[in-house]
CSV table of N, CA, C and O in Angstrom, one decimal:
chain,number,residue,atom,x,y,z
A,123,MET,N,18.0,-36.6,2.2
A,123,MET,CA,16.7,-36.1,2.4
A,123,MET,C,15.8,-36.7,1.3
A,123,MET,O,16.1,-36.7,0.1
A,124,THR,N,14.6,-37.1,1.7
A,124,THR,CA,13.7,-37.7,0.8
A,124,THR,C,13.0,-36.7,-0.1
A,124,THR,O,13.0,-35.5,0.2
A,125,LEU,N,12.5,-37.2,-1.2
A,125,LEU,CA,11.7,-36.3,-2.1
A,125,LEU,C,10.5,-35.6,-1.3
A,125,LEU,O,10.3,-34.5,-1.5
A,126,HIS,N,9.9,-36.4,-0.5
A,126,HIS,CA,8.7,-35.9,0.2
A,126,HIS,C,9.2,-34.8,1.2
A,126,HIS,O,8.5,-33.7,1.3
A,127,ALA,N,10.3,-35.0,1.9
A,127,ALA,CA,10.8,-34.0,2.8
A,127,ALA,C,11.2,-32.7,2.0
A,127,ALA,O,11.0,-31.6,2.5
A,128,MET,N,11.8,-32.9,0.9
A,128,MET,CA,12.2,-31.7,0.1
A,128,MET,C,10.9,-30.9,-0.4
A,128,MET,O,11.0,-29.7,-0.3
A,129,LYS,N,9.9,-31.6,-0.8
A,129,LYS,CA,8.6,-31.0,-1.2
A,129,LYS,C,8.1,-30.2,0.0
A,129,LYS,O,7.6,-29.1,-0.1
A,130,GLU,N,8.1,-30.8,1.2
A,130,GLU,CA,7.6,-30.2,2.4
A,130,GLU,C,8.4,-28.9,2.7
A,130,GLU,O,7.8,-27.9,3.1
A,131,ASP,N,9.7,-29.0,2.5
A,131,ASP,CA,10.5,-27.8,2.8
A,131,ASP,C,10.2,-26.7,1.8
A,131,ASP,O,10.1,-25.5,2.1
A,132,GLU,N,10.0,-27.1,0.5
A,132,GLU,CA,9.6,-26.1,-0.5
A,132,GLU,C,8.3,-25.4,-0.2
A,132,GLU,O,8.1,-24.2,-0.3
A,133,ILE,N,7.3,-26.2,0.2
A,133,ILE,CA,6.0,-25.7,0.6
A,133,ILE,C,6.1,-24.8,1.8
A,133,ILE,O,5.5,-23.7,1.8
A,134,ARG,N,6.9,-25.1,2.8
A,134,ARG,CA,7.1,-24.3,4.0
A,134,ARG,C,7.7,-22.9,3.6
A,134,ARG,O,7.3,-21.9,4.0
A,135,LEU,N,8.7,-23.0,2.7
A,135,LEU,CA,9.4,-21.8,2.2
A,135,LEU,C,8.4,-20.9,1.5
A,135,LEU,O,8.4,-19.7,1.6
A,136,LEU,N,7.6,-21.5,0.6
A,136,LEU,CA,6.6,-20.7,-0.2
A,136,LEU,C,5.6,-20.1,0.8
A,136,LEU,O,5.2,-18.9,0.6
A,137,ARG,N,5.1,-20.8,1.7
A,137,ARG,CA,4.2,-20.3,2.7
A,137,ARG,C,4.8,-19.1,3.4
A,137,ARG,O,4.1,-18.1,3.6
A,138,ASP,N,6.0,-19.3,3.9
A,138,ASP,CA,6.7,-18.2,4.6
A,138,ASP,C,6.8,-16.9,3.7
A,138,ASP,O,6.6,-15.8,4.1
A,139,GLU,N,7.2,-17.2,2.4
A,139,GLU,CA,7.3,-16.1,1.5
A,139,GLU,C,6.0,-15.4,1.2
A,139,GLU,O,5.9,-14.1,1.2
A,140,VAL,N,4.9,-16.1,1.1
A,140,VAL,CA,3.6,-15.6,0.9
A,140,VAL,C,3.2,-14.8,2.1
A,140,VAL,O,2.6,-13.7,2.0
A,141,ASP,N,3.4,-15.3,3.3
A,141,ASP,CA,3.1,-14.6,4.6
A,141,ASP,C,3.9,-13.3,4.6
A,141,ASP,O,3.3,-12.2,5.0
A,142,MET,N,5.2,-13.3,4.2
A,142,MET,CA,5.9,-12.1,4.3
A,142,MET,C,5.4,-11.0,3.2
A,142,MET,O,5.2,-9.9,3.6
A,143,LEU,N,5.0,-11.5,2.1
A,143,LEU,CA,4.5,-10.6,1.0
A,143,LEU,C,3.1,-10.0,1.5
A,143,LEU,O,2.9,-8.8,1.2
A,144,MET,N,2.3,-10.8,2.1
A,144,MET,CA,1.0,-10.3,2.6
A,144,MET,C,1.2,-9.3,3.7
A,144,MET,O,0.5,-8.3,3.7
A,145,SER,N,2.2,-9.5,4.5
A,145,SER,CA,2.5,-8.5,5.6
A,145,SER,C,3.0,-7.2,5.0
A,145,SER,O,2.6,-6.1,5.4
A,146,GLU,N,3.9,-7.3,4.0
A,146,GLU,CA,4.4,-6.1,3.3
A,146,GLU,C,3.2,-5.4,2.6
A,146,GLU,O,3.1,-4.2,2.6
A,147,ARG,N,2.3,-6.1,2.0
A,147,ARG,CA,1.2,-5.5,1.3
A,147,ARG,C,0.3,-4.8,2.3
A,147,ARG,O,-0.1,-3.7,2.0
A,148,ARG,N,0.1,-5.4,3.4
A,148,ARG,CA,-0.7,-4.7,4.5
A,148,ARG,C,0.0,-3.4,4.9
A,148,ARG,O,-0.7,-2.4,5.0
A,149,GLN,N,1.3,-3.4,5.1
A,149,GLN,CA,2.0,-2.2,5.4
A,149,GLN,C,1.9,-1.1,4.3
A,149,GLN,O,1.7,0.0,4.6
A,150,LEU,N,2.1,-1.6,3.1
A,150,LEU,CA,2.0,-0.6,1.9
A,150,LEU,C,0.6,-0.1,1.8
A,150,LEU,O,0.5,1.1,1.4
A,151,LEU,N,-0.4,-0.9,2.0
A,151,LEU,CA,-1.8,-0.3,2.0
A,151,LEU,C,-2.0,0.7,3.0
A,151,LEU,O,-2.6,1.8,2.8
A,152,GLN,N,-1.4,0.5,4.2
A,152,GLN,CA,-1.6,1.5,5.3
A,152,GLN,C,-0.8,2.8,4.9
A,152,GLN,O,-1.4,3.9,5.2
A,153,VAL,N,0.4,2.7,4.4
A,153,VAL,CA,1.1,3.9,4.0
A,153,VAL,C,0.3,4.6,2.9
A,153,VAL,O,0.2,5.8,2.9
A,154,SER,N,-0.2,3.9,1.9
A,154,SER,CA,-0.9,4.5,0.8
A,154,SER,C,-2.2,5.1,1.3
A,154,SER,O,-2.6,6.2,0.9
A,155,GLY,N,-2.9,4.4,2.2
A,155,GLY,CA,-4.1,5.0,2.8
A,155,GLY,C,-3.8,6.3,3.5
A,155,GLY,O,-4.6,7.3,3.4
A,156,ALA,N,-2.8,6.3,4.3
A,156,ALA,CA,-2.4,7.5,5.1
A,156,ALA,C,-2.1,8.6,4.2
A,156,ALA,O,-2.4,9.8,4.4
A,157,ALA,N,-1.3,8.3,3.1
A,157,ALA,CA,-0.9,9.3,2.1
A,157,ALA,C,-2.2,9.9,1.4
A,157,ALA,O,-2.3,11.1,1.2
A,158,ALA,N,-3.1,9.0,1.1
A,158,ALA,CA,-4.3,9.4,0.4
A,158,ALA,C,-5.2,10.4,1.3
A,158,ALA,O,-5.7,11.4,0.8
A,159,VAL,N,-5.2,10.0,2.6
A,159,VAL,CA,-5.9,10.9,3.5
A,159,VAL,C,-5.2,12.2,3.6
A,159,VAL,O,-5.9,13.3,3.6
A,160,PHE,N,-3.9,12.2,3.7
A,160,PHE,CA,-3.1,13.4,3.8
A,160,PHE,C,-3.4,14.3,2.6
A,160,PHE,O,-3.6,15.5,2.7
A,161,VAL,N,-3.3,13.7,1.4
A,161,VAL,CA,-3.5,14.5,0.1
A,161,VAL,C,-4.9,15.1,0.1
A,161,VAL,O,-5.1,16.2,-0.3
A,162,ALA,N,-5.9,14.3,0.5
A,162,ALA,CA,-7.3,14.7,0.4
A,162,ALA,C,-7.5,15.9,1.4
A,162,ALA,O,-8.4,16.7,1.1
A,163,ASN,N,-6.8,15.9,2.5
A,163,ASN,CA,-7.0,17.0,3.4
A,163,ASN,C,-6.0,18.1,3.3
A,163,ASN,O,-6.1,19.1,4.1
A,164,LEU,N,-5.2,18.1,2.3
A,164,LEU,CA,-4.1,19.1,2.2
A,164,LEU,C,-4.7,20.3,1.6
A,164,LEU,O,-5.4,20.3,0.6
A,165,ASP,N,-4.4,21.4,2.2
A,165,ASP,CA,-4.7,22.7,1.7
A,165,ASP,C,-3.6,23.2,0.8
A,165,ASP,O,-2.5,23.6,1.3
A,166,THR,N,-3.8,23.1,-0.5
A,166,THR,CA,-2.7,23.4,-1.4
A,166,THR,C,-2.2,24.8,-1.4
A,166,THR,O,-1.1,25.1,-1.7
A,167,ASP,N,-3.1,25.7,-0.9
A,167,ASP,CA,-2.7,27.1,-0.8
A,167,ASP,C,-1.7,27.3,0.3
A,167,ASP,O,-1.0,28.3,0.3
A,168,SER,N,-1.6,26.4,1.3
A,168,SER,CA,-0.7,26.5,2.4
A,168,SER,C,0.7,25.9,2.1
A,168,SER,O,1.6,26.0,2.9
A,169,LEU,N,0.8,25.2,0.9
A,169,LEU,CA,2.1,24.7,0.6
A,169,LEU,C,3.1,25.8,0.3
A,169,LEU,O,2.7,26.8,-0.3
A,170,PRO,N,4.3,25.6,0.7
A,170,PRO,CA,5.3,26.6,0.3
A,170,PRO,C,5.5,26.7,-1.2
A,170,PRO,O,5.2,25.7,-1.9
A,171,ASP,N,5.9,27.8,-1.7
A,171,ASP,CA,6.1,28.0,-3.1
A,171,ASP,C,7.4,27.4,-3.6
A,171,ASP,O,7.8,27.7,-4.8
A,172,ASP,N,8.0,26.6,-2.8
A,172,ASP,CA,9.2,25.9,-3.2
A,172,ASP,C,8.9,24.8,-4.2
A,172,ASP,O,8.0,24.0,-4.1
A,173,ALA,N,9.6,24.8,-5.3
A,173,ALA,CA,9.4,23.9,-6.4
A,173,ALA,C,9.5,22.5,-6.0
A,173,ALA,O,8.8,21.6,-6.5
A,174,ASP,N,10.5,22.2,-5.2
A,174,ASP,CA,10.7,20.8,-4.7
A,174,ASP,C,9.5,20.3,-3.9
A,174,ASP,O,9.1,19.1,-4.1
A,175,THR,N,8.9,21.1,-3.1
A,175,THR,CA,7.8,20.7,-2.3
A,175,THR,C,6.6,20.5,-3.2
A,175,THR,O,5.9,19.5,-3.1
A,176,ILE,N,6.4,21.4,-4.2
A,176,ILE,CA,5.3,21.2,-5.1
A,176,ILE,C,5.5,20.0,-6.0
A,176,ILE,O,4.5,19.2,-6.2
A,177,ASP,N,6.7,19.7,-6.4
A,177,ASP,CA,7.0,18.5,-7.2
A,177,ASP,C,6.7,17.3,-6.4
A,177,ASP,O,6.1,16.3,-6.9
A,178,ALA,N,7.1,17.3,-5.1
A,178,ALA,CA,6.9,16.1,-4.3
A,178,ALA,C,5.4,15.8,-4.1
A,178,ALA,O,4.9,14.7,-4.1
A,179,ALA,N,4.6,16.9,-3.9
A,179,ALA,CA,3.2,16.8,-3.7
A,179,ALA,C,2.5,16.2,-5.0
A,179,ALA,O,1.6,15.4,-4.9
A,180,GLU,N,3.0,16.7,-6.1
A,180,GLU,CA,2.4,16.3,-7.4
A,180,GLU,C,2.8,14.8,-7.6
A,180,GLU,O,1.9,14.0,-8.1
A,181,MET,N,4.0,14.4,-7.3
A,181,MET,CA,4.4,13.0,-7.5
A,181,MET,C,3.6,12.1,-6.6
A,181,MET,O,3.1,11.1,-7.1
A,182,LEU,N,3.3,12.5,-5.3
A,182,LEU,CA,2.5,11.7,-4.5
A,182,LEU,C,1.1,11.6,-5.0
A,182,LEU,O,0.5,10.5,-5.0
A,183,ALA,N,0.5,12.7,-5.4
A,183,ALA,CA,-0.8,12.7,-5.9
A,183,ALA,C,-0.9,11.8,-7.2
A,183,ALA,O,-1.9,11.0,-7.4
A,184,GLU,N,0.1,11.9,-8.1
A,184,GLU,CA,0.1,11.1,-9.3
A,184,GLU,C,0.1,9.6,-9.0
A,184,GLU,O,-0.6,8.8,-9.6
A,185,GLN,N,1.0,9.2,-8.0
A,185,GLN,CA,1.1,7.8,-7.7
A,185,GLN,C,-0.2,7.3,-7.0
A,185,GLN,O,-0.6,6.2,-7.3
A,186,LEU,N,-0.8,8.1,-6.2
A,186,LEU,CA,-2.1,7.7,-5.6
A,186,LEU,C,-3.2,7.6,-6.7
A,186,LEU,O,-4.0,6.6,-6.7
A,187,ASN,N,-3.2,8.5,-7.6
A,187,ASN,CA,-4.2,8.5,-8.7
A,187,ASN,C,-3.9,7.2,-9.6
A,187,ASN,O,-4.8,6.8,-10.3
A,188,GLY,N,-2.7,6.7,-9.7
A,188,GLY,CA,-2.4,5.6,-10.5
A,188,GLY,C,-2.8,4.3,-9.9
A,188,GLY,O,-2.8,3.2,-10.6
A,189,LEU,N,-3.2,4.3,-8.6
A,189,LEU,CA,-3.7,3.0,-8.0
A,189,LEU,C,-5.0,2.7,-8.6
A,189,LEU,O,-5.8,3.5,-8.9
A,190,SER,N,-5.3,1.4,-8.7
A,190,SER,CA,-6.6,0.9,-9.1
A,190,SER,C,-7.6,1.3,-8.0
A,190,SER,O,-7.3,1.6,-6.8
A,191,GLU,N,-8.9,1.5,-8.4
A,191,GLU,CA,-9.9,1.9,-7.5
A,191,GLU,C,-10.0,0.9,-6.3
A,191,GLU,O,-10.2,1.3,-5.2
A,192,GLU,N,-9.9,-0.4,-6.6
A,192,GLU,CA,-10.0,-1.4,-5.6
A,192,GLU,C,-8.8,-1.3,-4.6
A,192,GLU,O,-9.0,-1.4,-3.4
A,193,THR,N,-7.6,-1.1,-5.1
A,193,THR,CA,-6.4,-1.0,-4.2
A,193,THR,C,-6.6,0.3,-3.4
A,193,THR,O,-6.3,0.2,-2.2
A,194,LEU,N,-7.0,1.4,-3.9
A,194,LEU,CA,-7.2,2.6,-3.2
A,194,LEU,C,-8.2,2.4,-2.1
A,194,LEU,O,-8.1,2.9,-1.0
A,195,LYS,N,-9.3,1.7,-2.4
A,195,LYS,CA,-10.3,1.4,-1.4
A,195,LYS,C,-9.8,0.6,-0.3
A,195,LYS,O,-10.0,0.9,0.9
A,196,ASP,N,-9.0,-0.4,-0.7
A,196,ASP,CA,-8.4,-1.3,0.4
A,196,ASP,C,-7.4,-0.4,1.2
A,196,ASP,O,-7.4,-0.6,2.5
A,197,ALA,N,-6.7,0.5,0.6
A,197,ALA,CA,-5.7,1.3,1.3
A,197,ALA,C,-6.5,2.2,2.3
A,197,ALA,O,-6.1,2.4,3.5
A,198,LEU,N,-7.6,2.8,1.9
A,198,LEU,CA,-8.3,3.7,2.8
A,198,LEU,C,-9.0,2.9,3.9
A,198,LEU,O,-9.0,3.3,5.1
A,199,GLU,N,-9.5,1.7,3.6
A,199,GLU,CA,-10.0,0.9,4.6
A,199,GLU,C,-9.0,0.4,5.6
A,199,GLU,O,-9.3,0.3,6.8
A,200,SER,N,-7.8,0.3,5.2
A,200,SER,CA,-6.7,-0.2,6.1
A,200,SER,C,-6.4,0.8,7.2
A,200,SER,O,-5.9,0.5,8.3
A,201,VAL,N,-6.7,2.1,6.9
A,201,VAL,CA,-6.5,3.2,7.9
A,201,VAL,C,-7.8,3.7,8.4
A,201,VAL,O,-7.9,4.7,9.1
A,202,ARG,N,-8.9,2.9,8.1
A,202,ARG,CA,-10.2,3.2,8.6
A,202,ARG,C,-10.7,4.6,8.2
A,202,ARG,O,-11.4,5.3,8.9
A,203,ALA,N,-10.3,5.0,7.0
A,203,ALA,CA,-10.7,6.3,6.4
A,203,ALA,C,-12.1,6.1,5.7
A,203,ALA,O,-12.3,5.0,5.1
A,204,LYS,N,-12.9,7.1,5.7
A,204,LYS,CA,-14.1,7.0,5.0
A,204,LYS,C,-14.1,7.9,3.7
A,204,LYS,O,-13.5,9.0,3.7
A,205,VAL,N,-14.6,7.3,2.7
A,205,VAL,CA,-14.6,8.0,1.4
A,205,VAL,C,-15.8,8.9,1.4
A,205,VAL,O,-16.9,8.5,1.6
A,206,ASN,N,-15.6,10.2,1.0
A,206,ASN,CA,-16.6,11.1,0.9
A,206,ASN,C,-16.9,11.3,-0.6
A,206,ASN,O,-16.2,12.0,-1.3
A,207,PRO,N,-18.0,10.7,-1.1
A,207,PRO,CA,-18.2,10.8,-2.6
A,207,PRO,C,-18.6,12.2,-3.1
A,207,PRO,O,-18.5,12.4,-4.2
A,208,ALA,N,-18.9,13.1,-2.2
A,208,ALA,CA,-19.2,14.4,-2.6
A,208,ALA,C,-18.0,15.2,-3.0
A,208,ALA,O,-18.1,16.3,-3.7
A,209,GLN,N,-16.8,14.8,-2.7
A,209,GLN,CA,-15.6,15.5,-3.1
A,209,GLN,C,-15.1,15.2,-4.5
A,209,GLN,O,-15.1,14.2,-5.0
């Protein structure tokens, strides 16, 4: 195999990897967006008083709060959610 052919193979493999990563990012943004919409619309008074449920809700909220503003905006846009600045 020539050096040029090897470089072409490396480039193709890198492109495939970038495509896979972009696809995974798109999916993760959709999951994050859906989770953010869920948390925003969640009536915390209706949650069971079960400690595990409350811990899971807190963990989800903390992870969403840990996202950068740009990433959260991208996530909400990926599920076509609208941000209500009044909340």
